[in-house]
Amino acid sequence: MPSDLNPEEAAPGRTPAVRTLLRLWPYLRPVRGRWFAAAVIAVIASLTSLVIPVVLKWMVDGPIADGDTAGVWLGALWVLLLGLAEAVLFGLRRWLVARPLSGVEAGMREALYRRLQRLPIAFHDRWASGQLLSRATTDLMMVRQFLAFPLTFLLVNGVTILAGVVVMLVMDPTLGLLVLIPVLPVILVCTAFEKRFSEASRAAQDQVGDVTTLVEESVLGIRVIKGFGRHRSQARAFRELTHRLRGTELRKARLLGAIMTVIVTLPELAIGACLVLGSVRVADGTLSAGTLVAFLSTALALHWPIVSIGFLLAMSQEAATATARYFEVMDTEPESGTSVPAAASATVPGGVPAAVPSGVPATVPSGVPATVSSGVPADLPAVVPTVCPSPFTATAPPAREGGLRLEGVRFRYPDAPKDSPPVLDGVDLHVRPGESLALVGVTGSGKTTLTALVPRLHELTEGRITLDGVDITAMPREELRSRVAVAFEDPTLFSATVGENVLMGAAGGDGAEDADGADALERALGVAQAGFVHALPQGAGTQVGEQGLSLSGGQRQRLALARAVVGRPDFLVLDDPLSALDVHTEAAVEAALREVLADTTALIVAHRPSTVLLADRVALLSGGRITAVGDHHELLRTNTEYAWLMSGAALEPEEARR
Ligand SMILES: Nc1ncnc2c1ncn2[C@@H]1O[C@H](COP(=O)(O)OP(=O)(O)O)[C@@H](O)[C@H]1O
Ligand SMILES: [Mg+2]
């Protein structure tokens, strides 16, 4: 996982906050009824507070001026009731929106997770995991808070301020205009603020993603960090990131402070001016005391709606940033053709292939000993040693259509520098039906890349790959991936039981419960020589920790291998599956694997002669192409690079590569 920033965030581009926020509508739509009801209730509640000054005016000019005590009590009762009504209505609003909005948040989070599962590997290569994590957590929380609070209250406060201004203008036009003077400067300041705050908010949220990435990597890589005594430098890196984040948050606070000063001070000054002018006019007798009281209490009732606009704008801006970050992921094209109905699956539960490809012998029943002796079959039938000068398509066997075939495959990583040579540059390779072919090559020659192309984890740049004559791009991904099973170099295990981890490789996925599943599990564990599973506290039901940390590398590799073979796939792609095993275990796995490989078309990346000997033929990957194919012993004799690779120190690498 790349530890640095993802490329997208370098140039977010400034879309107006409102346009970004409008994209939330499809998610809000299902709960729009409740949301609008809540907003209307909030508006009514807020307007209630504007009625109180009217009652005050009636009290001052009526009962108080006339010395009517009963009238004063009546007025007080009204004020109390209005206050109570306001409180009850706001409570009702909160009750109305709380549940639906947490549903909206959950829905958005689910959609994000689904999208992440469907995005191509190339996307995940580019994006730091912490950036994705922070989008799924803090950003979505901000969005929910925005829908619950600022969105409602910008509307409520807007309506309240408007109504209040109208009331004040009606009460006294002169004072009303006076109190309106600050509006223009406040709007100008808000606009300037919005732009700068938006930049700061984007930076802060991206930095939260960086901090998340660093924490995640430190936790996952804790052994490396401790082993190399890197905790100090790691802590320093963390401190730098958090300081940067703190700096950005302080910048936000300063901006918010500045705008709050303007938003609070200017209206207060205007109200002060109204108080002075109004008092003078009451003294002159041109204004009733009741009107002045009512005017000032209306202005004060508007105080909170006006002041809170600063916060609301800030929260909206943060929500807009969060929304933009959310849609950066949601707008990325997923892999095509993943949503094909499950019927496309080629195998039935229990892992037995429903359709055995023609030319492939029937499955050997378990219990029958392996038919191929464990000695190296120097006289393997059907293997014609061929040492080819680059493309060797001419040697294609009669069963042209069957098996796994790569034709003119070129591949360059999407994010590789433009002028770099492609990793694979014209690979031609044919693995015949039922055959197992070992793939060897120096580190970095592109073996892992090649294996990832078969299940379409990456898209070819050029050329094509066929399975039994069918182009892999022509079949739905689900079908492709149910026919091809893979075990990667890095045997990732999930936080689940051993059995669940292995049965992930079976058709239908998670069905660990039934008897078929249990049989398949036993068989797969047998093939992978994973007998250690039975010695675990709960056998196959034992939970393995995050990434299977509680198991050794060799144990994890054997489980990954079991996962690859459990579904009895037609095609097996193994990326150096035995590298972490000791010699004895490796030999045992090989013997069992032979049984599986007897009726499976397999491509096996190998480093050691012992693994190579598992295969019927060997292909050498060098300089982006297949430079030789043939029998292990033959290649040892005729190909210097192969001989060097297999024997280790016999030749200097430079010499061998020439
Ligand atoms: N995700 C990636 N993005 C860009 N380049 C990559 C990526 N993965 C591997 N490479 C490059 O592709 C080349 C082949 O890598 P790989 O297939 O892993 O080799 P091998 O498995 O033979 O050791 C290497 O030079 C490596 O740096
Ligand atoms: Mg590799």
Tab-separated table of N, CA and C in Angstrom, residues 545-645:
chain	number	residue	atom	x	y	z
A	545	GLY	N	-6.086	-14.553	13.661
A	545	GLY	CA	-6.132	-13.113	13.905
A	545	GLY	C	-6.064	-12.310	12.627
A	546	GLU	N	-5.962	-10.993	12.799
A	546	GLU	CA	-5.876	-10.117	11.651
A	546	GLU	C	-4.699	-10.570	10.802
A	547	GLN	N	-4.957	-10.828	9.530
A	547	GLN	CA	-3.957	-11.317	8.589
A	547	GLN	C	-3.308	-12.618	9.070
A	548	GLY	N	-3.980	-13.356	9.943
A	548	GLY	CA	-3.459	-14.640	10.383
A	548	GLY	C	-2.140	-14.516	11.120
A	549	LEU	N	-2.014	-13.453	11.908
A	549	LEU	CA	-0.729	-13.192	12.553
A	549	LEU	C	-0.336	-14.285	13.543
A	550	SER	N	-1.333	-15.014	14.029
A	550	SER	CA	-0.996	-16.013	15.037
A	550	SER	C	-0.431	-17.291	14.416
A	551	LEU	N	-0.380	-17.365	13.093
A	551	LEU	CA	0.186	-18.546	12.438
A	551	LEU	C	1.542	-18.209	11.839
A	552	SER	N	2.349	-19.242	11.621
A	552	SER	CA	3.658	-18.999	11.009
A	552	SER	C	3.475	-18.777	9.504
A	553	GLY	N	4.521	-18.247	8.871
A	553	GLY	CA	4.446	-17.975	7.437
A	553	GLY	C	4.131	-19.239	6.651
A	554	GLY	N	4.789	-20.330	7.006
A	554	GLY	CA	4.566	-21.587	6.303
A	554	GLY	C	3.151	-22.103	6.505
A	555	GLN	N	2.621	-21.920	7.728
A	555	GLN	CA	1.250	-22.355	8.007
A	555	GLN	C	0.249	-21.539	7.204
A	556	ARG	N	0.512	-20.233	7.142
A	556	ARG	CA	-0.394	-19.381	6.366
A	556	ARG	C	-0.353	-19.766	4.894
A	557	GLN	N	0.870	-20.054	4.415
A	557	GLN	CA	1.004	-20.418	3.011
A	557	GLN	C	0.232	-21.699	2.703
A	558	ARG	N	0.260	-22.644	3.654
A	558	ARG	CA	-0.449	-23.893	3.409
A	558	ARG	C	-1.963	-23.669	3.403
A	559	LEU	N	-2.427	-22.750	4.267
A	559	LEU	CA	-3.865	-22.459	4.251
A	559	LEU	C	-4.261	-21.772	2.942
A	560	ALA	N	-3.385	-20.885	2.462
A	560	ALA	CA	-3.681	-20.206	1.200
A	560	ALA	C	-3.722	-21.213	0.056
A	561	LEU	N	-2.861	-22.195	0.141
A	561	LEU	CA	-2.838	-23.237	-0.882
A	561	LEU	C	-4.118	-24.073	-0.795
A	562	ALA	N	-4.520	-24.399	0.435
A	562	ALA	CA	-5.765	-25.150	0.617
A	562	ALA	C	-6.933	-24.358	0.043
A	563	ARG	N	-6.917	-23.046	0.240
A	563	ARG	CA	-7.982	-22.197	-0.284
A	563	ARG	C	-8.006	-22.259	-1.813
A	564	ALA	N	-6.815	-22.349	-2.407
A	564	ALA	CA	-6.759	-22.378	-3.871
A	564	ALA	C	-7.293	-23.693	-4.424
A	565	VAL	N	-7.075	-24.799	-3.693
A	565	VAL	CA	-7.456	-26.087	-4.279
A	565	VAL	C	-8.824	-26.571	-3.812
A	566	VAL	N	-9.409	-25.916	-2.802
A	566	VAL	CA	-10.627	-26.454	-2.203
A	566	VAL	C	-11.796	-26.512	-3.185
A	567	GLY	N	-11.835	-25.594	-4.132
A	567	GLY	CA	-12.955	-25.562	-5.066
A	567	GLY	C	-12.736	-26.448	-6.287
A	568	ARG	N	-11.691	-27.257	-6.274
A	568	ARG	CA	-11.331	-28.080	-7.433
A	568	ARG	C	-11.470	-27.279	-8.728
A	569	PRO	N	-10.685	-26.219	-8.833
A	569	PRO	CA	-10.832	-25.339	-10.001
A	569	PRO	C	-10.319	-26.019	-11.267
A	570	ASP	N	-10.802	-25.554	-12.417
A	570	ASP	CA	-10.286	-26.052	-13.695
A	570	ASP	C	-8.855	-25.555	-13.892
A	571	PHE	N	-8.629	-24.322	-13.461
A	571	PHE	CA	-7.330	-23.690	-13.665
A	571	PHE	C	-6.782	-23.234	-12.320
A	572	LEU	N	-5.525	-23.538	-12.102
A	572	LEU	CA	-4.911	-23.189	-10.837
A	572	LEU	C	-3.711	-22.292	-11.134
A	573	VAL	N	-3.649	-21.155	-10.468
A	573	VAL	CA	-2.515	-20.259	-10.657
A	573	VAL	C	-1.861	-20.069	-9.305
A	574	LEU	N	-0.639	-20.537	-9.168
A	574	LEU	CA	0.035	-20.473	-7.871
A	574	LEU	C	1.286	-19.615	-7.987
A	575	ASP	N	1.331	-18.549	-7.196
A	575	ASP	CA	2.493	-17.669	-7.230
A	575	ASP	C	3.433	-18.087	-6.108
A	576	ASP	N	4.404	-18.904	-6.444
A	576	ASP	CA	5.404	-19.379	-5.495
A	576	ASP	C	4.776	-19.876	-4.192
A	577	PRO	N	3.968	-20.925	-4.282
A	577	PRO	CA	3.132	-21.312	-3.143
A	577	PRO	C	3.882	-22.025	-2.027
A	578	LEU	N	5.118	-22.441	-2.278
A	578	LEU	CA	5.785	-23.286	-1.282
A	578	LEU	C	7.034	-22.633	-0.714
A	579	SER	N	7.228	-21.341	-0.994
A	579	SER	CA	8.506	-20.704	-0.666
A	579	SER	C	8.817	-20.731	0.823
A	580	ALA	N	7.780	-20.696	1.694
A	580	ALA	CA	8.055	-20.575	3.130
A	580	ALA	C	8.079	-21.928	3.835
A	581	LEU	N	8.039	-23.023	3.069
A	581	LEU	CA	7.970	-24.335	3.718
A	581	LEU	C	9.356	-24.957	3.878
A	582	ASP	N	9.499	-25.763	4.914
A	582	ASP	CA	10.760	-26.494	5.071
A	582	ASP	C	10.780	-27.631	4.042
A	583	VAL	N	11.941	-28.191	3.836
A	583	VAL	CA	12.122	-29.159	2.754
A	583	VAL	C	11.164	-30.349	2.892
A	584	HIS	N	10.998	-30.819	4.139
A	584	HIS	CA	10.172	-32.017	4.330
A	584	HIS	C	8.707	-31.721	4.049
A	585	THR	N	8.223	-30.607	4.595
A	585	THR	CA	6.828	-30.244	4.350
A	585	THR	C	6.612	-30.010	2.870
A	586	GLU	N	7.601	-29.361	2.244
A	586	GLU	CA	7.471	-29.063	0.827
A	586	GLU	C	7.308	-30.360	0.032
A	587	ALA	N	8.125	-31.344	0.367
A	587	ALA	CA	8.043	-32.616	-0.343
A	587	ALA	C	6.664	-33.245	-0.162
A	588	ALA	N	6.142	-33.175	1.064
A	588	ALA	CA	4.829	-33.756	1.328
A	588	ALA	C	3.740	-33.004	0.565
A	589	VAL	N	3.825	-31.670	0.562
A	589	VAL	CA	2.836	-30.873	-0.173
A	589	VAL	C	2.908	-31.221	-1.654
A	590	GLU	N	4.140	-31.347	-2.138
A	590	GLU	CA	4.314	-31.651	-3.565
A	590	GLU	C	3.646	-32.963	-3.939
A	591	ALA	N	3.874	-33.975	-3.101
A	591	ALA	CA	3.284	-35.280	-3.396
A	591	ALA	C	1.773	-35.160	-3.481
A	592	ALA	N	1.178	-34.422	-2.526
A	592	ALA	CA	-0.274	-34.286	-2.521
A	592	ALA	C	-0.752	-33.393	-3.662
A	593	LEU	N	0.078	-32.394	-3.967
A	593	LEU	CA	-0.304	-31.452	-5.015
A	593	LEU	C	-0.324	-32.141	-6.377
A	594	ARG	N	0.578	-33.094	-6.542
A	594	ARG	CA	0.616	-33.847	-7.803
A	594	ARG	C	-0.734	-34.444	-8.110
A	595	GLU	N	-1.369	-34.944	-7.056
A	595	GLU	CA	-2.677	-35.571	-7.211
A	595	GLU	C	-3.677	-34.557	-7.771
A	596	VAL	N	-3.630	-33.356	-7.206
A	596	VAL	CA	-4.542	-32.307	-7.672
A	596	VAL	C	-4.167	-31.878	-9.084
A	597	LEU	N	-2.876	-31.705	-9.295
A	597	LEU	CA	-2.434	-31.169	-10.574
A	597	LEU	C	-2.682	-32.148	-11.713
A	598	ALA	N	-2.886	-33.427	-11.368
A	598	ALA	CA	-3.097	-34.422	-12.412
A	598	ALA	C	-4.275	-34.057	-13.302
A	599	ASP	N	-5.306	-33.453	-12.760
A	599	ASP	CA	-6.465	-33.143	-13.615
A	599	ASP	C	-6.760	-31.647	-13.650
A	600	THR	N	-5.770	-30.853	-13.326
A	600	THR	CA	-5.979	-29.407	-13.338
A	600	THR	C	-4.943	-28.757	-14.253
A	601	THR	N	-5.365	-27.763	-14.960
A	601	THR	CA	-4.428	-26.998	-15.764
A	601	THR	C	-3.806	-25.962	-14.839
A	602	ALA	N	-2.504	-26.028	-14.670
A	602	ALA	CA	-1.910	-25.191	-13.632
A	602	ALA	C	-0.712	-24.400	-14.139
A	603	LEU	N	-0.607	-23.171	-13.632
A	603	LEU	CA	0.552	-22.324	-13.891
A	603	LEU	C	1.163	-22.032	-12.527
A	604	ILE	N	2.402	-22.471	-12.323
A	604	ILE	CA	2.997	-22.373	-10.996
A	604	ILE	C	4.290	-21.578	-11.055
A	605	VAL	N	4.331	-20.465	-10.355
A	605	VAL	CA	5.582	-19.714	-10.266
A	605	VAL	C	6.492	-20.455	-9.296
A	606	ALA	N	7.715	-20.679	-9.691
A	606	ALA	CA	8.596	-21.484	-8.848
A	606	ALA	C	9.977	-20.871	-8.791
A	607	HIS	N	10.653	-21.099	-7.670
A	607	HIS	CA	12.041	-20.666	-7.535
A	607	HIS	C	12.983	-21.838	-7.369
A	608	ARG	N	12.467	-22.884	-6.686
A	608	ARG	CA	13.345	-23.996	-6.360
A	608	ARG	C	13.159	-25.145	-7.346
A	609	PRO	N	14.234	-25.852	-7.625
A	609	PRO	CA	14.125	-27.008	-8.529
A	609	PRO	C	13.031	-27.967	-8.065
A	610	SER	N	12.892	-28.132	-6.737
A	610	SER	CA	11.911	-29.099	-6.237
A	610	SER	C	10.491	-28.709	-6.651
A	611	THR	N	10.196	-27.413	-6.659
A	611	THR	CA	8.866	-26.991	-7.087
A	611	THR	C	8.729	-27.142	-8.591
A	612	VAL	N	9.794	-26.811	-9.292
A	612	VAL	CA	9.765	-26.915	-10.748
A	612	VAL	C	9.463	-28.355	-11.168
A	613	LEU	N	10.022	-29.293	-10.396
A	613	LEU	CA	9.863	-30.703	-10.756
A	613	LEU	C	8.427	-31.184	-10.619
A	614	LEU	N	7.613	-30.411	-9.917
A	614	LEU	CA	6.186	-30.724	-9.815
A	614	LEU	C	5.514	-30.632	-11.165
A	615	ALA	N	6.058	-29.763	-11.991
A	615	ALA	CA	5.365	-29.392	-13.223
A	615	ALA	C	5.768	-30.308	-14.372
A	616	ASP	N	4.933	-30.322	-15.394
A	616	ASP	CA	5.244	-31.114	-16.577
A	616	ASP	C	6.315	-30.422	-17.409
A	617	ARG	N	6.203	-29.094	-17.506
A	617	ARG	CA	7.179	-28.340	-18.296
A	617	ARG	C	7.547	-27.081	-17.546
A	618	VAL	N	8.579	-26.417	-18.012
A	618	VAL	CA	9.015	-25.166	-17.395
A	618	VAL	C	9.079	-24.085	-18.461
A	619	ALA	N	8.701	-22.864	-18.095
A	619	ALA	CA	8.873	-21.734	-19.006
A	619	ALA	C	9.722	-20.694	-18.307
A	620	LEU	N	10.635	-20.093	-19.037
A	620	LEU	CA	11.518	-19.083	-18.462
A	620	LEU	C	11.073	-17.700	-18.925
A	621	LEU	N	10.792	-16.840	-17.961
A	621	LEU	CA	10.375	-15.472	-18.260
A	621	LEU	C	11.589	-14.575	-18.095
A	622	SER	N	11.918	-13.855	-19.167
A	622	SER	CA	13.101	-13.018	-19.106
A	622	SER	C	12.927	-11.840	-20.051
A	623	GLY	N	13.210	-10.659	-19.560
A	623	GLY	CA	13.091	-9.474	-20.397
A	623	GLY	C	11.685	-9.258	-20.938
A	624	GLY	N	10.694	-9.653	-20.176
A	624	GLY	CA	9.317	-9.388	-20.583
A	624	GLY	C	8.742	-10.416	-21.537
A	625	ARG	N	9.511	-11.443	-21.904
A	625	ARG	CA	8.960	-12.483	-22.762
A	625	ARG	C	9.370	-13.872	-22.267
A	626	ILE	N	8.739	-14.869	-22.859
A	626	ILE	CA	9.111	-16.244	-22.540
A	626	ILE	C	10.267	-16.609	-23.468
A	627	THR	N	11.435	-16.865	-22.881
A	627	THR	CA	12.590	-17.102	-23.750
A	627	THR	C	12.875	-18.584	-23.940
A	628	ALA	N	12.302	-19.420	-23.097
A	628	ALA	CA	12.532	-20.852	-23.273
A	628	ALA	C	11.419	-21.631	-22.604
A	629	VAL	N	11.054	-22.747	-23.232
A	629	VAL	CA	10.070	-23.638	-22.631
A	629	VAL	C	10.589	-25.046	-22.801
A	630	GLY	N	10.404	-25.882	-21.791
A	630	GLY	CA	10.839	-27.258	-21.979
A	630	GLY	C	10.906	-28.013	-20.684
A	631	ASP	N	11.642	-29.101	-20.736
A	631	ASP	CA	11.793	-29.959	-19.572
A	631	ASP	C	12.935	-29.420	-18.706
A	632	HIS	N	12.783	-29.548	-17.418
A	632	HIS	CA	13.738	-28.989	-16.463
A	632	HIS	C	15.179	-29.405	-16.785
A	633	HIS	N	15.396	-30.708	-16.971
A	633	HIS	CA	16.764	-31.189	-17.182
A	633	HIS	C	17.336	-30.697	-18.493
A	634	GLU	N	16.466	-30.656	-19.470
A	634	GLU	CA	16.884	-30.169	-20.777
A	634	GLU	C	17.344	-28.709	-20.667
A	635	LEU	N	16.497	-27.908	-20.029
A	635	LEU	CA	16.825	-26.487	-19.901
A	635	LEU	C	18.089	-26.283	-19.066
A	636	LEU	N	18.270	-27.128	-18.062
A	636	LEU	CA	19.477	-27.014	-17.246
A	636	LEU	C	20.720	-27.132	-18.114
A	637	ARG	N	20.627	-28.011	-19.077
A	637	ARG	CA	21.786	-28.249	-19.927
A	637	ARG	C	21.954	-27.163	-20.980
A	638	THR	N	20.849	-26.680	-21.517
A	638	THR	CA	20.949	-25.842	-22.711
A	638	THR	C	20.809	-24.341	-22.459
A	639	ASN	N	20.268	-23.956	-21.321
A	639	ASN	CA	20.014	-22.530	-21.125
A	639	ASN	C	20.805	-22.022	-19.924
A	640	THR	N	21.750	-21.116	-20.189
A	640	THR	CA	22.625	-20.655	-19.104
A	640	THR	C	21.847	-19.883	-18.044
A	641	GLU	N	20.911	-19.046	-18.469
A	641	GLU	CA	20.167	-18.261	-17.486
A	641	GLU	C	19.361	-19.182	-16.580
A	642	TYR	N	18.748	-20.184	-17.189
A	642	TYR	CA	17.958	-21.134	-16.413
A	642	TYR	C	18.862	-21.887	-15.441
A	643	ALA	N	19.999	-22.321	-15.948
A	643	ALA	CA	20.932	-23.076	-15.113
A	643	ALA	C	21.382	-22.217	-13.939
A	644	TRP	N	21.644	-20.955	-14.229
A	644	TRP	CA	22.071	-20.058	-13.162
A	644	TRP	C	20.957	-19.872	-12.118
A	645	LEU	N	19.746	-19.653	-12.599
A	645	LEU	CA	18.609	-19.445	-11.710
A	645	LEU	C	18.413	-20.633	-10.783
